[in-house]
């Protein structure tokens, strides 16, 4: 983290973790996983008559309250309408010991948190999906050496998937759903995955009516502020602030104002298809130990190149000088590479493969606590042995009876044939 605390932290309703985050990371915004909370609703309200209607109304209050005041007002009305004012889980009265949800609404209700950037994360299911990804390679019975090898395979698989996605972003095009020049702007800048999210907002903006004031109360009103001088737009729903995507309400206003291009501040670099991720150049330290010097050299070159590019971009003359220098350097490197054709292009840094120590699994040691299989007492062993002997004896008797029966049948058959 570069010595800095994370801006946001997403957990379940763990009181110990909440206290630890408040003590160790006071500037970090802590958020409860809303998926875990919504999952508890059926079990918490199952005893009430019409619990299905209660669950539906509660979801409406949580997701469709567009201000803190409206949430407080809607929550109180919800409790009064369904007679839930004394419910320990939902109550707004702080004197109730278990006034859990409402008292901590600032760390789980979307309207209290959406003014912070979360990149679309509201639940811990993202980490659970990552666990599912690693479970394809690693099991609880994997040894330490297997863990290291499979972890390298995980990284390689992830890197390959990202390279394929990057190739699709650059060599294929998702057609625009509208004739909007703003959509074409996002099409050119964003990755396919993020552009599809933008398209979902663009498809919905046409159903909204834009005006200074909406007189009819049957419509949901979203207040959008637009500054034409500063080219700034802000919506009450806070979609851009929380997810980094312009909402359909803001896009409706921009269309109404006949804006052809959005400000660069609304095209985040993190979603750009042109971003180069450094981690795609990180090599496995276990399977390819000789690639570590190359990674270091790569990082050094990137650092120096960034400084040079920033300096050269100040003017056209400096940019032209850098282009000529690049052409000369590339020609020189290709000439040197041609001379060394047939040899490895990697510098081994005088490394010797025999000097690389093979990683071994750690010796198994007895862990603390009761083992999974309890050590049996002397009496247990005697009972077990006696049971085995009894089963063996019974089985032997069954086999003897079977052979006797077969012998009798055989004698009877022989006598019958003799009489014939």
Short mmCIF file of C-alpha atoms in Angstrom, two decimals:
data_model
loop_
_atom_site.label_atom_id
_atom_site.label_comp_id
_atom_site.label_asym_id
_atom_site.label_seq_id
_atom_site.Cartn_x
_atom_site.Cartn_y
_atom_site.Cartn_z
CA UNK A 1 0.00 0.00 0.00
CA UNK A 2 3.04 2.30 -0.10
CA UNK A 3 2.71 3.11 3.59
CA UNK A 4 -0.83 4.47 3.12
CA UNK A 5 -4.02 3.07 4.60
CA UNK A 6 -6.67 1.87 2.11
CA UNK A 7 -9.42 4.34 1.29
CA UNK A 8 -12.14 1.76 1.83
CA UNK A 9 -12.54 -1.57 3.62
CA UNK A 10 -15.38 -4.04 3.01
CA UNK A 11 -16.23 -6.68 5.65
CA UNK A 12 -19.14 -8.60 7.11
CA UNK A 13 -20.80 -7.58 10.40
CA UNK A 14 -17.81 -8.45 12.56
CA UNK A 15 -17.70 -6.26 15.68
CA UNK A 16 -14.05 -7.10 16.43
CA UNK A 17 -12.95 -6.12 12.93
CA UNK A 18 -14.96 -2.90 13.17
CA UNK A 19 -13.17 -1.90 16.39
CA UNK A 20 -9.77 -2.85 14.93
CA UNK A 21 -10.32 -0.76 11.80
CA UNK A 22 -11.44 2.25 13.83
CA UNK A 23 -8.31 1.99 15.98
CA UNK A 24 -5.70 1.18 13.31
CA UNK A 25 -7.14 2.89 10.21
CA UNK A 26 -9.18 5.88 11.38
CA UNK A 27 -9.15 7.51 7.93
CA UNK A 28 -10.36 4.37 6.12
CA UNK A 29 -14.05 4.17 5.24
CA UNK A 30 -15.45 0.92 6.65
CA UNK A 31 -18.39 -0.69 4.88
CA UNK A 32 -20.49 -3.69 5.82
CA UNK A 33 -21.32 -6.21 3.11
CA UNK A 34 -24.91 -5.45 2.13
CA UNK A 35 -25.31 -8.92 0.60
CA UNK A 36 -24.85 -10.53 4.02
CA UNK A 37 -27.38 -8.14 5.55
CA UNK A 38 -30.02 -8.73 2.87
CA UNK A 39 -29.45 -12.47 3.17
CA UNK A 40 -30.50 -12.31 6.85
CA UNK A 41 -33.87 -10.70 6.12
CA UNK A 42 -35.87 -13.93 5.55
CA UNK A 43 -34.61 -15.55 8.77
CA UNK A 44 -35.12 -12.38 10.82
CA UNK A 45 -38.65 -11.62 9.56
CA UNK A 46 -39.97 -15.10 8.78
CA UNK A 47 -42.15 -15.10 11.92
CA UNK A 48 -44.16 -12.06 10.84
CA UNK A 49 -47.39 -12.29 8.89
CA UNK A 50 -46.84 -11.06 5.36
CA UNK A 51 -43.07 -11.27 5.70
CA UNK A 52 -42.69 -11.31 1.91
CA UNK A 53 -44.26 -7.83 1.68
CA UNK A 54 -42.04 -6.68 4.55
CA UNK A 55 -38.91 -7.87 2.75
CA UNK A 56 -39.96 -6.17 -0.49
CA UNK A 57 -40.74 -2.86 1.21
CA UNK A 58 -37.48 -2.95 3.17
CA UNK A 59 -35.53 -3.44 -0.06
CA UNK A 60 -37.35 -0.50 -1.61
CA UNK A 61 -36.39 1.75 1.30
CA UNK A 62 -32.75 0.66 1.18
CA UNK A 63 -32.20 0.98 -2.57
CA UNK A 64 -34.57 3.81 -3.53
CA UNK A 65 -33.79 6.40 -0.87
CA UNK A 66 -31.80 9.12 -2.62
CA UNK A 67 -30.88 11.21 0.40
CA UNK A 68 -30.09 10.58 4.05
CA UNK A 69 -33.19 12.45 5.19
CA UNK A 70 -35.43 10.49 2.85
CA UNK A 71 -33.95 7.21 4.10
CA UNK A 72 -34.60 8.12 7.75
CA UNK A 73 -38.14 9.19 6.89
CA UNK A 74 -38.86 6.11 4.75
CA UNK A 75 -37.38 3.76 7.37
CA UNK A 76 -39.61 5.19 10.11
CA UNK A 77 -42.68 4.93 7.88
CA UNK A 78 -41.73 1.36 7.02
CA UNK A 79 -41.52 0.36 10.70
CA UNK A 80 -44.83 2.04 11.56
CA UNK A 81 -46.72 0.58 8.59
CA UNK A 82 -45.73 -2.99 9.45
CA UNK A 83 -45.72 -2.67 13.25
CA UNK A 84 -41.97 -3.25 13.54
CA UNK A 85 -41.11 -0.34 15.84
CA UNK A 86 -40.16 -2.74 18.65
CA UNK A 87 -38.26 -5.19 16.47
CA UNK A 88 -34.80 -5.59 18.02
CA UNK A 89 -33.08 -5.95 14.65
CA UNK A 90 -34.76 -3.00 12.90
CA UNK A 91 -35.71 -0.56 15.66
CA UNK A 92 -34.64 3.09 15.47
CA UNK A 93 -34.64 3.43 19.26
CA UNK A 94 -31.08 3.41 20.60
CA UNK A 95 -32.24 2.21 24.01
CA UNK A 96 -32.99 -1.14 22.46
CA UNK A 97 -29.81 -3.17 22.98
CA UNK A 98 -29.97 -4.83 19.59
CA UNK A 99 -30.76 -1.68 17.56
CA UNK A 100 -28.13 -2.96 15.19
CA UNK A 101 -29.03 -2.04 11.64
CA UNK A 102 -30.39 1.47 12.01
CA UNK A 103 -27.74 2.58 14.49
CA UNK A 104 -24.99 1.50 12.06
CA UNK A 105 -26.77 2.64 8.89
CA UNK A 106 -23.80 4.87 8.01
CA UNK A 107 -21.67 1.80 7.22
CA UNK A 108 -24.10 -0.26 5.12
CA UNK A 109 -26.89 1.85 3.57
CA UNK A 110 -25.86 2.87 0.02
CA UNK A 111 -26.90 6.52 0.29
CA UNK A 112 -24.56 7.01 3.27
CA UNK A 113 -21.57 5.54 1.40
CA UNK A 114 -21.99 6.28 -2.29
CA UNK A 115 -20.21 9.64 -2.09
CA UNK A 116 -17.01 7.55 -1.67
CA UNK A 117 -15.47 5.71 -4.62
CA UNK A 118 -15.96 1.91 -4.40
CA UNK A 119 -15.46 0.88 -8.05
CA UNK A 120 -18.82 -0.89 -7.92
CA UNK A 121 -18.04 -3.04 -4.86
CA UNK A 122 -20.80 -3.37 -2.26
CA UNK A 123 -20.33 -6.91 -1.03
CA UNK A 124 -17.56 -9.35 -0.18
CA UNK A 125 -18.74 -11.72 -2.92
CA UNK A 126 -15.86 -10.41 -5.03
CA UNK A 127 -13.34 -11.95 -2.63
CA UNK A 128 -15.45 -15.12 -2.43
CA UNK A 129 -15.29 -15.44 -6.22
CA UNK A 130 -11.52 -15.07 -5.94
CA UNK A 131 -11.52 -17.92 -3.42
CA UNK A 132 -13.43 -20.00 -5.95
CA UNK A 133 -10.78 -19.16 -8.56
CA UNK A 134 -7.93 -20.35 -6.32
CA UNK A 135 -9.87 -23.47 -5.32
CA UNK A 136 -9.40 -24.69 -8.91
CA UNK A 137 -5.68 -24.99 -8.22
CA UNK A 138 -5.26 -25.42 -4.45
CA UNK A 139 -7.00 -27.65 -1.91
CA UNK A 140 -6.78 -27.78 1.85
CA UNK A 141 -4.61 -30.89 1.53
CA UNK A 142 -2.03 -29.23 -0.74
CA UNK A 143 1.53 -29.30 0.57
CA UNK A 144 3.65 -26.18 0.78
CA UNK A 145 5.59 -27.03 -2.38
CA UNK A 146 2.32 -27.72 -4.23
CA UNK A 147 0.92 -24.41 -3.01
CA UNK A 148 3.89 -22.45 -4.40
CA UNK A 149 3.77 -24.23 -7.77
CA UNK A 150 0.02 -23.90 -8.14
CA UNK A 151 0.08 -20.27 -7.05
CA UNK A 152 2.47 -19.57 -9.92
CA UNK A 153 0.05 -21.36 -12.24
CA UNK A 154 -2.77 -19.14 -10.94
CA UNK A 155 -0.80 -16.00 -11.74
CA UNK A 156 0.08 -17.29 -15.18
CA UNK A 157 -3.55 -18.17 -15.92
CA UNK A 158 -4.74 -14.77 -14.74
CA UNK A 159 -2.12 -12.99 -16.81
CA UNK A 160 -3.05 -14.98 -19.91
CA UNK A 161 -6.74 -14.12 -19.47
CA UNK A 162 -5.89 -10.43 -19.19
CA UNK A 163 -3.72 -10.55 -22.30
CA UNK A 164 -6.57 -12.16 -24.24
CA UNK A 165 -8.96 -9.50 -22.95
CA UNK A 166 -6.52 -6.74 -23.95
CA UNK A 167 -6.23 -8.23 -27.44
CA UNK A 168 -10.02 -8.27 -27.79
CA UNK A 169 -10.23 -4.63 -26.64
CA UNK A 170 -7.75 -3.47 -29.29
CA UNK A 171 -8.73 -5.69 -32.23
CA UNK A 172 -12.52 -5.89 -31.92
CA UNK A 173 -15.20 -3.22 -31.62
CA UNK A 174 -18.53 -3.26 -29.81
CA UNK A 175 -21.02 -1.33 -31.98
CA UNK A 176 -22.68 1.74 -30.48
CA UNK A 177 -26.29 1.34 -29.41
CA UNK A 178 -27.17 4.98 -30.11
CA UNK A 179 -26.02 7.79 -32.37
CA UNK A 180 -24.65 9.73 -29.42
CA UNK A 181 -21.15 11.14 -29.88
CA UNK A 182 -20.64 10.67 -26.14
CA UNK A 183 -21.13 6.92 -26.57
CA UNK A 184 -18.54 6.92 -29.36
CA UNK A 185 -16.17 8.75 -27.02
CA UNK A 186 -16.49 6.00 -24.40
CA UNK A 187 -16.30 3.31 -27.09
CA UNK A 188 -12.89 4.60 -28.15
CA UNK A 189 -11.53 4.96 -24.60
CA UNK A 190 -12.93 2.15 -22.43
CA UNK A 191 -12.43 -1.59 -22.31
CA UNK A 192 -15.23 -3.80 -23.61
CA UNK A 193 -16.38 -4.79 -20.12
CA UNK A 194 -16.65 -1.20 -18.89
CA UNK A 195 -18.12 0.10 -22.15
CA UNK A 196 -21.00 -2.37 -21.81
CA UNK A 197 -21.79 -0.82 -18.41
CA UNK A 198 -21.78 2.63 -19.98
CA UNK A 199 -24.08 1.38 -22.74
CA UNK A 200 -26.56 0.15 -20.13
CA UNK A 201 -26.83 3.73 -18.85
CA UNK A 202 -27.05 5.18 -22.36
CA UNK A 203 -29.92 2.86 -23.27
CA UNK A 204 -31.91 4.08 -20.27
CA UNK A 205 -31.41 7.83 -20.46
CA UNK A 206 -34.00 8.38 -23.19
CA UNK A 207 -36.90 7.50 -20.85
CA UNK A 208 -36.21 10.47 -18.56
CA UNK A 209 -37.82 13.86 -18.84
CA UNK A 210 -35.47 16.79 -18.34
CA UNK A 211 -36.81 20.04 -16.93
CA UNK A 212 -36.25 22.65 -14.29
CA UNK A 213 -38.98 21.08 -12.16
CA UNK A 214 -41.09 17.95 -12.57
CA UNK A 215 -44.66 18.74 -11.57
CA UNK A 216 -46.02 15.20 -11.49
CA UNK A 217 -45.38 13.23 -8.31
CA UNK A 218 -45.70 9.80 -9.93
CA UNK A 219 -42.13 10.01 -11.22
CA UNK A 220 -38.94 9.59 -9.23
CA UNK A 221 -37.06 12.87 -9.31
CA UNK A 222 -33.28 12.98 -9.57
CA UNK A 223 -31.62 16.33 -9.09
CA UNK A 224 -28.81 16.85 -11.63
CA UNK A 225 -26.52 19.87 -11.41
CA UNK A 226 -24.80 20.95 -14.62
CA UNK A 227 -22.17 23.69 -14.89
CA UNK A 228 -21.65 24.49 -18.57
CA UNK A 229 -18.66 26.75 -17.90
CA UNK A 230 -16.67 24.19 -15.91
CA UNK A 231 -18.21 21.27 -17.85
CA UNK A 232 -19.21 19.58 -14.59
CA UNK A 233 -22.27 17.43 -14.04
CA UNK A 234 -23.39 15.82 -10.78
CA UNK A 235 -26.41 13.66 -10.07
CA UNK A 236 -28.17 12.98 -6.83
CA UNK A 237 -27.86 9.22 -7.33
CA UNK A 238 -24.02 9.47 -6.97
CA UNK A 239 -23.35 6.72 -9.50
CA UNK A 240 -20.22 8.38 -10.87
CA UNK A 241 -18.89 9.13 -7.39
CA UNK A 242 -19.33 5.51 -6.25
CA UNK A 243 -18.77 3.50 -9.46
CA UNK A 244 -16.95 5.88 -11.80
CA UNK A 245 -19.65 5.74 -14.52
CA UNK A 246 -21.92 8.58 -15.60
CA UNK A 247 -25.53 7.73 -14.79
CA UNK A 248 -28.45 7.89 -17.20
CA UNK A 249 -29.81 10.95 -15.39
CA UNK A 250 -26.62 12.94 -16.02
CA UNK A 251 -26.48 11.67 -19.61
CA UNK A 252 -30.07 12.86 -20.13
CA UNK A 253 -29.11 16.36 -19.00
CA UNK A 254 -25.99 16.37 -21.21
CA UNK A 255 -28.12 15.30 -24.18
CA UNK A 256 -30.68 17.99 -23.35
CA UNK A 257 -27.89 20.59 -23.24
CA UNK A 258 -26.57 19.25 -26.59
CA UNK A 259 -23.15 18.38 -25.18
CA UNK A 260 -21.17 16.37 -27.75
CA UNK A 261 -18.15 15.40 -25.63
CA UNK A 262 -17.84 14.85 -21.89
CA UNK A 263 -15.01 16.33 -19.89
CA UNK A 264 -11.89 14.11 -19.56
CA UNK A 265 -12.51 14.01 -15.80
CA UNK A 266 -15.40 11.61 -16.49
CA UNK A 267 -13.24 9.16 -18.45
CA UNK A 268 -11.26 7.39 -15.75
CA UNK A 269 -7.86 6.04 -16.66
CA UNK A 270 -8.47 2.88 -14.63
CA UNK A 271 -11.13 1.79 -17.15
CA UNK A 272 -9.08 2.74 -20.23
CA UNK A 273 -8.07 0.04 -22.70
CA UNK A 274 -4.72 1.80 -23.17
CA UNK A 275 -3.56 1.33 -19.59
CA UNK A 276 -0.50 -0.88 -19.28
CA UNK A 277 -0.52 -2.99 -16.13
CA UNK A 278 2.84 -3.50 -14.53
CA UNK A 279 1.91 -6.79 -12.95
CA UNK A 280 1.67 -8.48 -16.37
CA UNK A 281 5.48 -8.26 -16.51
CA UNK A 282 6.04 -9.97 -13.15
CA UNK A 283 7.47 -13.45 -13.66
CA UNK A 284 7.31 -16.51 -11.44
CA UNK A 285 10.16 -16.61 -8.94
CA UNK A 286 9.85 -20.39 -8.55
CA UNK A 287 9.50 -21.74 -12.10
CA UNK A 288 11.58 -19.03 -13.78
CA UNK A 289 14.18 -17.80 -11.28
CA UNK A 290 16.35 -16.30 -14.04
CA UNK A 291 13.60 -13.89 -15.08
CA UNK A 292 13.92 -11.80 -11.90
CA UNK A 293 16.83 -9.65 -13.23
CA UNK A 294 14.79 -8.97 -16.37
CA UNK A 295 11.86 -7.73 -14.28
CA UNK A 296 14.17 -5.37 -12.41
CA UNK A 297 15.58 -4.03 -15.65
CA UNK A 298 12.08 -3.58 -17.02
CA UNK A 299 10.99 -1.54 -13.99
CA UNK A 300 14.07 0.66 -14.26
CA UNK A 301 13.45 1.29 -17.96
CA UNK A 302 9.79 2.10 -17.40
CA UNK A 303 10.66 4.58 -14.65
CA UNK A 304 13.22 6.40 -16.81
CA UNK A 305 11.00 6.30 -19.89
CA UNK A 306 8.13 7.88 -18.00
CA UNK A 307 10.31 10.80 -16.92
CA UNK A 308 11.65 11.25 -20.46
CA UNK A 309 8.17 11.15 -21.99
CA UNK A 310 6.84 13.72 -19.54
CA UNK A 311 9.74 16.02 -20.38
CA UNK A 312 9.43 15.51 -24.15
CA UNK A 313 5.67 16.09 -24.22
CA UNK A 314 6.14 19.76 -23.26
CA UNK A 315 6.65 20.79 -26.90
CA UNK A 316 6.55 19.49 -30.46
CA UNK A 317 10.31 20.01 -30.87
CA UNK A 318 11.17 17.90 -27.84
CA UNK A 319 8.72 15.21 -28.96
CA UNK A 320 10.36 15.07 -32.40
CA UNK A 321 13.81 14.72 -30.79
CA UNK A 322 12.59 11.81 -28.69
CA UNK A 323 11.04 10.09 -31.72
CA UNK A 324 14.33 10.32 -33.62
CA UNK A 325 16.20 8.98 -30.60
CA UNK A 326 13.75 6.07 -30.34
CA UNK A 327 14.26 5.21 -34.02
CA UNK A 328 18.05 5.22 -33.64
CA UNK A 329 17.96 3.13 -30.46
CA UNK A 330 15.59 0.55 -31.98
CA UNK A 331 17.81 0.21 -35.07
CA UNK A 332 20.90 -0.25 -32.90
CA UNK A 333 19.22 -2.87 -30.70
CA UNK A 334 17.90 -4.83 -33.71
CA UNK A 335 21.41 -4.82 -35.21
CA UNK A 336 22.89 -6.17 -31.98
CA UNK A 337 20.15 -8.79 -31.71
CA UNK A 338 20.86 -9.97 -35.27
CA UNK A 339 24.54 -10.46 -34.44
CA UNK A 340 23.62 -12.63 -31.47
CA UNK A 341 21.14 -14.71 -33.42
CA UNK A 342 21.14 -18.33 -32.31
CA UNK A 343 22.01 -17.49 -28.72
CA UNK A 344 19.73 -16.73 -25.84
CA UNK A 345 18.57 -13.13 -25.68
CA UNK A 346 18.30 -13.36 -21.91
CA UNK A 347 21.23 -12.32 -19.76
CA UNK A 348 21.60 -14.92 -17.05
CA UNK A 349 23.59 -12.57 -14.85
CA UNK A 350 26.22 -15.31 -14.34
CA UNK A 351 23.60 -17.44 -12.65
CA UNK A 352 24.09 -21.18 -12.33
CA UNK A 353 21.08 -23.46 -12.37
CA UNK A 354 22.84 -25.88 -10.02
CA UNK A 355 23.02 -23.13 -7.42
CA UNK A 356 19.24 -22.81 -7.32
CA UNK A 357 17.98 -24.64 -4.27
CA UNK A 358 15.01 -26.87 -4.85
CA UNK A 359 12.08 -25.88 -2.69
CA UNK A 360 11.02 -28.65 -0.35
CA UNK A 361 7.85 -29.11 1.62
CA UNK A 362 8.05 -28.25 5.28
CA UNK A 363 8.07 -31.21 7.70
CA UNK A 364 4.73 -32.03 9.22
CA UNK A 365 4.48 -31.13 12.87
CA UNK A 366 1.78 -31.76 15.39
CA UNK A 367 -0.57 -28.78 15.65
CA UNK A 368 -2.11 -27.41 18.80
CA UNK A 369 -5.50 -28.56 19.97
CA UNK A 370 -7.33 -31.86 19.72
CA UNK A 371 -6.45 -33.92 16.63
CA UNK A 372 -9.19 -34.80 14.15
CA UNK A 373 -8.92 -38.50 15.06
CA UNK A 374 -8.87 -39.05 18.82
CA UNK A 375 -6.25 -41.47 20.15
CA UNK A 376 -8.13 -44.50 21.35
CA UNK A 377 -7.75 -45.89 24.83
CA UNK A 378 -6.68 -49.48 25.57
CA UNK A 379 -10.32 -50.45 26.09
CA UNK A 380 -11.32 -48.91 22.73
CA UNK A 381 -8.62 -50.93 20.97
CA UNK A 382 -9.73 -54.15 22.67
CA UNK A 383 -13.35 -53.53 21.64
CA UNK A 384 -12.31 -52.78 18.07
CA UNK A 385 -10.16 -55.91 17.81
CA UNK A 386 -12.90 -58.06 19.31
CA UNK A 387 -15.42 -56.68 16.83
CA UNK A 388 -13.09 -57.44 13.91
CA UNK A 389 -12.52 -61.01 15.17
CA UNK A 390 -16.26 -61.53 15.61
CA UNK A 391 -16.96 -60.31 12.07
CA UNK A 392 -14.22 -62.58 10.70
CA UNK A 393 -15.58 -65.58 12.62
CA UNK A 394 -19.15 -64.96 11.43
CA UNK A 395 -17.94 -64.58 7.86
CA UNK A 396 -16.01 -67.85 8.10
CA UNK A 397 -19.08 -69.65 9.45
CA UNK A 398 -21.16 -68.28 6.58
CA UNK A 399 -18.58 -69.51 4.07
CA UNK A 400 -18.57 -73.01 5.68
CA UNK A 401 -22.37 -73.17 5.61
CA UNK A 402 -22.32 -72.10 1.97
CA UNK A 403 -19.84 -74.80 0.99
CA UNK A 404 -21.85 -77.43 2.93
CA UNK A 405 -25.00 -76.36 1.09
CA UNK A 406 -23.26 -76.58 -2.30
CA UNK A 407 -21.88 -80.03 -1.44
CA UNK A 408 -25.34 -81.33 -0.45
CA UNK A 409 -26.83 -79.95 -3.65
CA UNK A 410 -24.08 -81.61 -5.68
CA UNK A 411 -24.62 -85.02 -3.99
CA UNK A 412 -28.39 -84.73 -4.55
CA UNK A 413 -27.80 -83.97 -8.22
CA UNK A 414 -25.46 -86.97 -8.63
CA UNK A 415 -27.97 -89.34 -6.98
CA UNK A 416 -30.73 -88.04 -9.22
CA UNK A 417 -28.68 -88.69 -12.33
CA UNK A 418 -27.79 -92.19 -11.09
CA UNK A 419 -31.47 -93.07 -10.59
CA UNK A 420 -32.21 -91.93 -14.12
#
